[in-house]
Every structure is written in C-alpha cells, then in structure tokens.
Short mmCIF file of C-alpha atoms and ligand atoms in Angstrom, two decimals:
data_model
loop_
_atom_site.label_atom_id
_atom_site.label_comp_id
_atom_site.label_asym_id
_atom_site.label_seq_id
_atom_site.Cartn_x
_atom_site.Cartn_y
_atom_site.Cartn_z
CA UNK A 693 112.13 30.82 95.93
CA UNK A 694 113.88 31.70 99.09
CA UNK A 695 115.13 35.09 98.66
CA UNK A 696 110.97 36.39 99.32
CA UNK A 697 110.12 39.03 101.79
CA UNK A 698 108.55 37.12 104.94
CA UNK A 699 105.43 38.85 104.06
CA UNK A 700 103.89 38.38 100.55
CA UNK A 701 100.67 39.80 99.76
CA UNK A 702 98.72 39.24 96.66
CA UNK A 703 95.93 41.19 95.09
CA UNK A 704 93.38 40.59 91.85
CA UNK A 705 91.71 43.08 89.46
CA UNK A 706 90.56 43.30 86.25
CA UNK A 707 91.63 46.56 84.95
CA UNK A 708 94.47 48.77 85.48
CA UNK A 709 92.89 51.43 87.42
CA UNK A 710 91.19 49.54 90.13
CA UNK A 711 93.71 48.39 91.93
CA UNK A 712 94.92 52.54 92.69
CA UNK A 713 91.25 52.93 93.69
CA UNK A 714 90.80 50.12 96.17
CA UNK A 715 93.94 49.51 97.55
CA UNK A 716 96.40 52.50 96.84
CA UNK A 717 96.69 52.87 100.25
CA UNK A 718 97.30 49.27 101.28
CA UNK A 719 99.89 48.61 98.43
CA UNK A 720 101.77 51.41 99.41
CA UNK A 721 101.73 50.82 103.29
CA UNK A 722 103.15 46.74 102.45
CA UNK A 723 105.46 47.89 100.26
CA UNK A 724 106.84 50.19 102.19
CA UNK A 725 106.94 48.01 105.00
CA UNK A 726 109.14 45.82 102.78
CA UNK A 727 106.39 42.91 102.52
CA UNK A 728 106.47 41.38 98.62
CA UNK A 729 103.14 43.08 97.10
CA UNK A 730 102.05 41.31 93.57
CA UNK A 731 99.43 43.37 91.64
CA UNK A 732 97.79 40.72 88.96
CA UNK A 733 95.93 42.39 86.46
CA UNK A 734 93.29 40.21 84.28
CA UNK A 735 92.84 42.80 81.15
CA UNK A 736 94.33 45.54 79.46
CA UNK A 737 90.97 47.21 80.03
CA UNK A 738 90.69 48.08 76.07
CA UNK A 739 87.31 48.74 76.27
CA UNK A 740 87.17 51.50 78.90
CA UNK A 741 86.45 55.61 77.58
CA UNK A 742 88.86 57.73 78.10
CA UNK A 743 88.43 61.04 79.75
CA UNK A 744 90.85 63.68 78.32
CA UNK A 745 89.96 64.82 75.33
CA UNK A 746 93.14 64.98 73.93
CA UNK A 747 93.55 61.13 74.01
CA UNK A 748 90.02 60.03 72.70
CA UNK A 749 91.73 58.85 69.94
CA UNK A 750 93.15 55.56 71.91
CA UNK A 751 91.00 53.01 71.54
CA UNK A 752 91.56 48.68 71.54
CA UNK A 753 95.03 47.57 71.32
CA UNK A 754 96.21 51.47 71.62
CA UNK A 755 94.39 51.94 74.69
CA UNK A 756 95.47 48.80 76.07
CA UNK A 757 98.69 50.13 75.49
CA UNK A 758 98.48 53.36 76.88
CA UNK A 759 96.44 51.95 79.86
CA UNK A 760 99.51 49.43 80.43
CA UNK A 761 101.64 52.75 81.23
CA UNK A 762 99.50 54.39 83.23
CA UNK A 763 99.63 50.88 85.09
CA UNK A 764 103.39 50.96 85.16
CA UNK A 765 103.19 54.45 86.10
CA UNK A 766 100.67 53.94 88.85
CA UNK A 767 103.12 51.11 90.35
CA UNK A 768 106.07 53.41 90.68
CA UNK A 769 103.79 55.99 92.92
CA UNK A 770 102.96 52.53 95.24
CA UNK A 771 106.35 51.21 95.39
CA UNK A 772 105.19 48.25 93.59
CA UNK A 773 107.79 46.62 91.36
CA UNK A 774 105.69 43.16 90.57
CA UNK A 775 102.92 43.59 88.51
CA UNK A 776 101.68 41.46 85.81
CA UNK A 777 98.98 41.01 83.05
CA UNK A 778 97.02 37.33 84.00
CA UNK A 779 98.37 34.73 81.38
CA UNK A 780 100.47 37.80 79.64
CA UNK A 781 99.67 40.86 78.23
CA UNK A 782 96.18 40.81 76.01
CA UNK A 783 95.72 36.89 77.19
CA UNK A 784 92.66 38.06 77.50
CA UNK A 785 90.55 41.11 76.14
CA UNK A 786 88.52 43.60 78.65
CA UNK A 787 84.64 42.28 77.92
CA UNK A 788 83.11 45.75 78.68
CA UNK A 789 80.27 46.62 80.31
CA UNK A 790 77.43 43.82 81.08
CA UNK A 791 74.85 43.36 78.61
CA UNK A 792 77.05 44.64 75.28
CA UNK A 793 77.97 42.40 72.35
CA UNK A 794 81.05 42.68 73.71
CA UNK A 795 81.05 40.23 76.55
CA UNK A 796 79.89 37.52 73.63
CA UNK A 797 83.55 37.81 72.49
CA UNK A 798 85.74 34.70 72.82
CA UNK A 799 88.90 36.30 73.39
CA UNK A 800 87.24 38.47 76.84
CA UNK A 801 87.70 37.88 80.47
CA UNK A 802 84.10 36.94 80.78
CA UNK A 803 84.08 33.71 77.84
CA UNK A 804 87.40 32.26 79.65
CA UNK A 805 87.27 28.79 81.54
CA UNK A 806 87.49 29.76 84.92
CA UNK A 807 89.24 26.52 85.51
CA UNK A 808 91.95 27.31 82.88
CA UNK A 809 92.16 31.07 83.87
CA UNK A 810 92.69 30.27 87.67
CA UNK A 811 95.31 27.58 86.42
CA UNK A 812 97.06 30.99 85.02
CA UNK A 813 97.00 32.23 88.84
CA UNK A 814 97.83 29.19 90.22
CA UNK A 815 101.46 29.63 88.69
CA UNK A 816 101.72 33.02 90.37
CA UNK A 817 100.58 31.57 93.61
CA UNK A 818 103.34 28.87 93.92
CA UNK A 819 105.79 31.53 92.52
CA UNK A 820 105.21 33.60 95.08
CA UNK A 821 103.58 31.95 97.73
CA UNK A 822 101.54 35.02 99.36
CA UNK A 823 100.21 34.57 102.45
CA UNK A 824 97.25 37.07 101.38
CA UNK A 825 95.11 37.14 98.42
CA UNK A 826 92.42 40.31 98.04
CA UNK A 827 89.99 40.48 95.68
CA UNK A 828 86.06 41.67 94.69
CA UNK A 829 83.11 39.86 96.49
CA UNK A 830 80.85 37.33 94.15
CA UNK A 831 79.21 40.42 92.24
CA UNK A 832 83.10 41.91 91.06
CA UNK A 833 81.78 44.92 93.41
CA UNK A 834 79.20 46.10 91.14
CA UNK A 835 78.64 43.75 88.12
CA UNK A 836 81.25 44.53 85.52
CA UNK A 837 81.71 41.09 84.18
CA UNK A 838 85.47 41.63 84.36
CA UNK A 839 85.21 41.96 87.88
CA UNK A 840 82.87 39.20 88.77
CA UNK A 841 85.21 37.00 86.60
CA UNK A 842 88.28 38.20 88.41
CA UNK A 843 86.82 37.28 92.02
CA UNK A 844 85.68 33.99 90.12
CA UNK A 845 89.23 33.68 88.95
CA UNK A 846 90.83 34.33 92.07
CA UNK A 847 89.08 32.35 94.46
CA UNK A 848 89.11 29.28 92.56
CA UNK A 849 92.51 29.63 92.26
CA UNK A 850 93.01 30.07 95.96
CA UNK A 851 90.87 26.41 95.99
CA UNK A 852 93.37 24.79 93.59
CA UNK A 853 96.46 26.26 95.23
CA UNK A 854 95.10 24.58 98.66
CA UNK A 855 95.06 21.29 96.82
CA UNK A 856 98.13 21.77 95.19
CA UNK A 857 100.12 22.48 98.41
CA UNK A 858 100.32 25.42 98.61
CA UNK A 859 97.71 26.91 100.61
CA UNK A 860 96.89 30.96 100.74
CA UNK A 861 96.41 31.57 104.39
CA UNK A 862 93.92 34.41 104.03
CA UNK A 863 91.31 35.63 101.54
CA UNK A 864 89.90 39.24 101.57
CA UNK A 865 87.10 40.58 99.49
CA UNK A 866 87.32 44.81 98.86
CA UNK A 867 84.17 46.50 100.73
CA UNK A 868 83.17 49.91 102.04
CA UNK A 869 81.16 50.50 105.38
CA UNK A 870 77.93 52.04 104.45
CA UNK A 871 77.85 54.60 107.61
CA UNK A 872 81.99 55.73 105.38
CA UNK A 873 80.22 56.26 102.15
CA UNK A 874 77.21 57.76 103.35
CA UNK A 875 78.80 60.03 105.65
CA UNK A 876 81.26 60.90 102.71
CA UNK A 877 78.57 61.20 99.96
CA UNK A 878 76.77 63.54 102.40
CA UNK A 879 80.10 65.96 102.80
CA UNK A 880 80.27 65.56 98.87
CA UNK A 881 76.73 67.15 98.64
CA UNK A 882 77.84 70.15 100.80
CA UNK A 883 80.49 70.66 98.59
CA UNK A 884 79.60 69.38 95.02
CA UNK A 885 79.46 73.27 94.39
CA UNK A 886 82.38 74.30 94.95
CA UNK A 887 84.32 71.58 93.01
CA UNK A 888 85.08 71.29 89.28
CA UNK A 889 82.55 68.34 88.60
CA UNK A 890 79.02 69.31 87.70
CA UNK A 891 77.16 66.17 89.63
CA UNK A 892 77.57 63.75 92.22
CA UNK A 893 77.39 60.53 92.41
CA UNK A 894 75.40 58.13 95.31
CA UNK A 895 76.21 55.28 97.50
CA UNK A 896 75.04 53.00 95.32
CA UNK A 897 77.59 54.04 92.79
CA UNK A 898 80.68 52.72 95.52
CA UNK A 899 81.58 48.82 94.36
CA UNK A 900 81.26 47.00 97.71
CA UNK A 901 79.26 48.86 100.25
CA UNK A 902 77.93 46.75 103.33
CA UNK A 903 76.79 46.96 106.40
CA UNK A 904 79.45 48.07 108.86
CA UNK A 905 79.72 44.99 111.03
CA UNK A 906 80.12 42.86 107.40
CA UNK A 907 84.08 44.84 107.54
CA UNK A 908 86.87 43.08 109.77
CA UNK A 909 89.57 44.93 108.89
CA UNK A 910 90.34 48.83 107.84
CA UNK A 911 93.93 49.71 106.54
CA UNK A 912 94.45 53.40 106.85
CA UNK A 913 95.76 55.95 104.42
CA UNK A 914 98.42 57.95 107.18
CA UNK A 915 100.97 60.34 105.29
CA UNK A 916 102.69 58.75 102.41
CA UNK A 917 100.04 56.35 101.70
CA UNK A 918 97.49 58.60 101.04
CA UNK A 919 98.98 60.63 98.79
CA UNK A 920 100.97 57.42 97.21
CA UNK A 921 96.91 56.60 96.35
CA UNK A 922 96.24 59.89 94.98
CA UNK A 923 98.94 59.79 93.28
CA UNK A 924 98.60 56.18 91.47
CA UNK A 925 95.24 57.25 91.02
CA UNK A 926 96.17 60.21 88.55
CA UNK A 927 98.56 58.09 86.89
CA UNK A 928 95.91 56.30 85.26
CA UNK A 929 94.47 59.74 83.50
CA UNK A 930 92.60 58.08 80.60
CA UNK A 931 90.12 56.65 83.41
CA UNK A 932 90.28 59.01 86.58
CA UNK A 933 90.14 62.89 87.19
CA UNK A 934 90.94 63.55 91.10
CA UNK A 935 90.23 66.29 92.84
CA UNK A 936 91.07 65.44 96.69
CA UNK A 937 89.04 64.36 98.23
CA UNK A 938 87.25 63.66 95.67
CA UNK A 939 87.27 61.91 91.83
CA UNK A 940 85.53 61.18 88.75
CA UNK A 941 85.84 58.26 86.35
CA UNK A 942 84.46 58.77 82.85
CA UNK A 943 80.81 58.93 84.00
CA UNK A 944 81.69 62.21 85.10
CA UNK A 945 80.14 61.64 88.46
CA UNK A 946 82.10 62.60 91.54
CA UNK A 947 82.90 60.58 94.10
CA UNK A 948 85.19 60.36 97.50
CA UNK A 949 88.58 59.31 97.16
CA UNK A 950 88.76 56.72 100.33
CA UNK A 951 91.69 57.43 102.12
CA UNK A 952 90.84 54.13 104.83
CA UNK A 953 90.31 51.02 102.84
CA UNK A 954 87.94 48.22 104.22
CA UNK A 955 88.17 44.32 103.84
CA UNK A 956 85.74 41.40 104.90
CA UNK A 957 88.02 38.64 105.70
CA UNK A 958 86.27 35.84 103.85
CA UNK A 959 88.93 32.74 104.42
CA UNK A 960 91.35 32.46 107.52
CA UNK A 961 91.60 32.87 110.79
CA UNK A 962 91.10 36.70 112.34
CA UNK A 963 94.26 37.91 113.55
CA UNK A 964 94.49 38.26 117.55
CA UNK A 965 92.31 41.20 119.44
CA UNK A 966 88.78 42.65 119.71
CA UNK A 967 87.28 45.12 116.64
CA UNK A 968 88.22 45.20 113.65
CA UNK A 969 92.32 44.15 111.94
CA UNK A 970 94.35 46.99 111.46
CA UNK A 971 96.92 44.66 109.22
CA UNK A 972 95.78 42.05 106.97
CA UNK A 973 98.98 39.80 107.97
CA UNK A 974 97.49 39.83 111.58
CA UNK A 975 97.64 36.51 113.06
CA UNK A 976 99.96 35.21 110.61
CA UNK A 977 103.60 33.27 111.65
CA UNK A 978 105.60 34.84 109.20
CA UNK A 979 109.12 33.27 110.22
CA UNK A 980 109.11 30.93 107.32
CA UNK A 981 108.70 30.78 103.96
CA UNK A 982 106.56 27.55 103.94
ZN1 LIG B 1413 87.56 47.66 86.41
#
C-alpha cells in the first residue's frame, strides 16, 4: 500500500475494553496526529460479566455482540477508524478467567497454535506495515490467559514478520510505574468515601506495575486525549463504570483512571535524548514507507 500515513502504529489486546484502558490516551494523541493507528482485537470477550443490571441478560454470542459495539463505539471517541477482530470476528472465543473449564475449550484464545494465530497477525503486519507494535508483557499484565496469549501472539508475530521482510521497528510492552499507582491508590484511599464505589482496589490489582526505571517512555493524556480515554472507556458500559478519576470493572473495585500511559520499550532502538520517550515513533525515519 502506498497511500499509508508515514506513521503507522499497531497495538494488541484481547478484549474490547482494554485497549480504552491502556492506551485511550495514546490512540487518540496518533490519531489525531494523523499517524495510521490499527487496534487488533483477539476475542469478542464473551465470557466477561456485565455490570449494568439492565443488560445481565447478554451473555456468549450476544455479549460478543454487544461488546463488538461498545468496541465500535469506543473507536469513534479515539478517532480510530481500523479496528479488527484477529482472524475475524469469533475466530476465536474469549477463554475466561485462568483456572475455569473454560480455558480447556478448543475454540478459545488460550488452545490456539500460537504459530497459526501469529500467522493471522502476520497478514495485518505486511498490510499495514507499522512501524510500532504495543502489547502486554509475558504474564498478559496480570494472568488472564487471553492476555498472556495475546503478548504470545503478538510478539511471535513481530519474529515472523522480521523474517518475512517486513520488520516492526519497535516493540512496546503496557506498564505502570509503581511510585504512579501507589501515589494514585493512596489519593484513592483519601477519597474512596466520597465516591459512588463502596471499596478500593490495590496496586497489585493494576496489570503491569514495575519499578519506575523498568518505563522508557510516558505518553501523556493533555486535553482531548484524556477525555477521548474517558470517553472510550464508558463506551464499553457492560465492562467499566468511570467516575473520573477513577473506575470500576465488574469486580466492583475502584481504581484510577491513568491519564499518562507508560511503555517499556522491549525491541528497538530508544529514540534520541536523556529520560524517558515522550513519543513512541522517537528515533524513527519516517520519510518512507519501506
Ligand atoms: Zn482483557
């Protein structure tokens, strides 16, 4: 294709829903900026509760459904026209949470052939040609097998792109600096009682919390983009309940709405300067589509 945006950015998830969570902010800053953002999705996320009470009726393939809106949705707060389900819509099923009889199904995320999956991504990659890829570190943040399969999924097909030709220049993984979430967590205990949700919940809660000096690059959430996040973020009502600065999924447990997201460059070169990247392109010639 030569008609792509000189910057193309690619991210990874598993449900709809986490992508508004850990990269609102970032999706809505590239595409704003004009830079080709592709959201791929791995699951429908069937398998997820819903929160409102008046659509705990949805459940499987009607959940999927509904979720797919609130995806579609979601996008339009970002500015984020290409999205896509991995291998199609319900290619593969959401394998809930780990440990249930439901990961043991052959249809979910978790029982695919990385190999074959990645081969899935591998046609998006050459479509598109980011220069970017982000994703979840080795433990999908916090051990949803969905997630760990997506990172699996992603970074193997980052591998197989290389070979192919057509090499992804650099690879983030989604973190958050542990002095951010404790600092936030401990503002969230102030407050906790004068907010609408009953209990909080900890640091250890947050998918990808390190050690500060683990993050090399912070995106931050100025004007638009941070309420473009909030706003993606209530589009996907089955799963989240905000309440800036703050949010609940269906655990009920509240937790801060991060209006800076953080990235450990894991493949690449750093872009150019001291501390930490303020733009994940940093570094990067982007005259050419090559
Ligand atoms: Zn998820």
């Amino acid at each position: 294709m030569t008609d792509l945006p000189a910057r193309r950015l690619l991210l990874v998830h598993a449900h709809p829903d986490d992508e508004s969570i850990n990269n609102g902010v970032t999706m809505a800053r590239y595409a704003a900026e004009g830079a080709h953002v592709t959201l791929v999705t791995c699951t429908l996320g069937e398998r997820g509760e819903v929160i409102p009470p008046e659509l705990a009726h949805l459940s499987g393939a009607a959940l999927g459904g509904h979720r797919r809106q609130e995806l579609a949705a979601a996008m339009r707060a970002l500015g984020v026209d290409d999205f896509r389900l991995l291998g199609g819509p319900g290619r593969f099923a959401d394998s809930g949470m780990m440990g249930l009889p439901d990961n043991d199904d052959p249809g979910c995320l978790w029982q695919a052939d990385v190999d074959r999956a990645a081969g899935l991504l591998v046609e998006v990659i050459r479509e598109v040609r980011p220069q970017v890829l982000v994703t979840y570190d080795p433990d999908g943040g916090y051990g949803h097998p969905d997630h760990i399969q997506a990172h699996r999924i992603a970074m193997r097909a980052a591998e197989l792109a290389a070979e192919a030709g057509c090499p992804v220049a650099k690879v983030y993984w989604n973190r958050v600096p542990r002095s951010v979430a404790e600092d936030a967590f401990a503002r969230l205990g102030e407050e906790l009682p004068g907010l609408p949700f009953e209990k909080a919940a900890g640091v250890g809660d947050v998918p990808g919390v390190v050690d500060d000096e683990v993050i090399t690059t912070e995106i931050r959430g100025e004007g638009f983009t941070h309420a473009a996040k909030a706003a993606a973020m209530r589009a996907h009502a089955t799963q989240i309940t905000v309440d800036e600065p703050y949010f609940v999924l269906s655990n009920e447990l509240a937790q801060p709405l991060f209006t800076t997201e953080y990235y450990e460059l894991v493949r690449g070169e750093r872009g150019p300067g001291d501390g930490r990247e303020t733009d994940l392109f940093a570094g990067i010639g982007t005259g050419e589509v090559s």
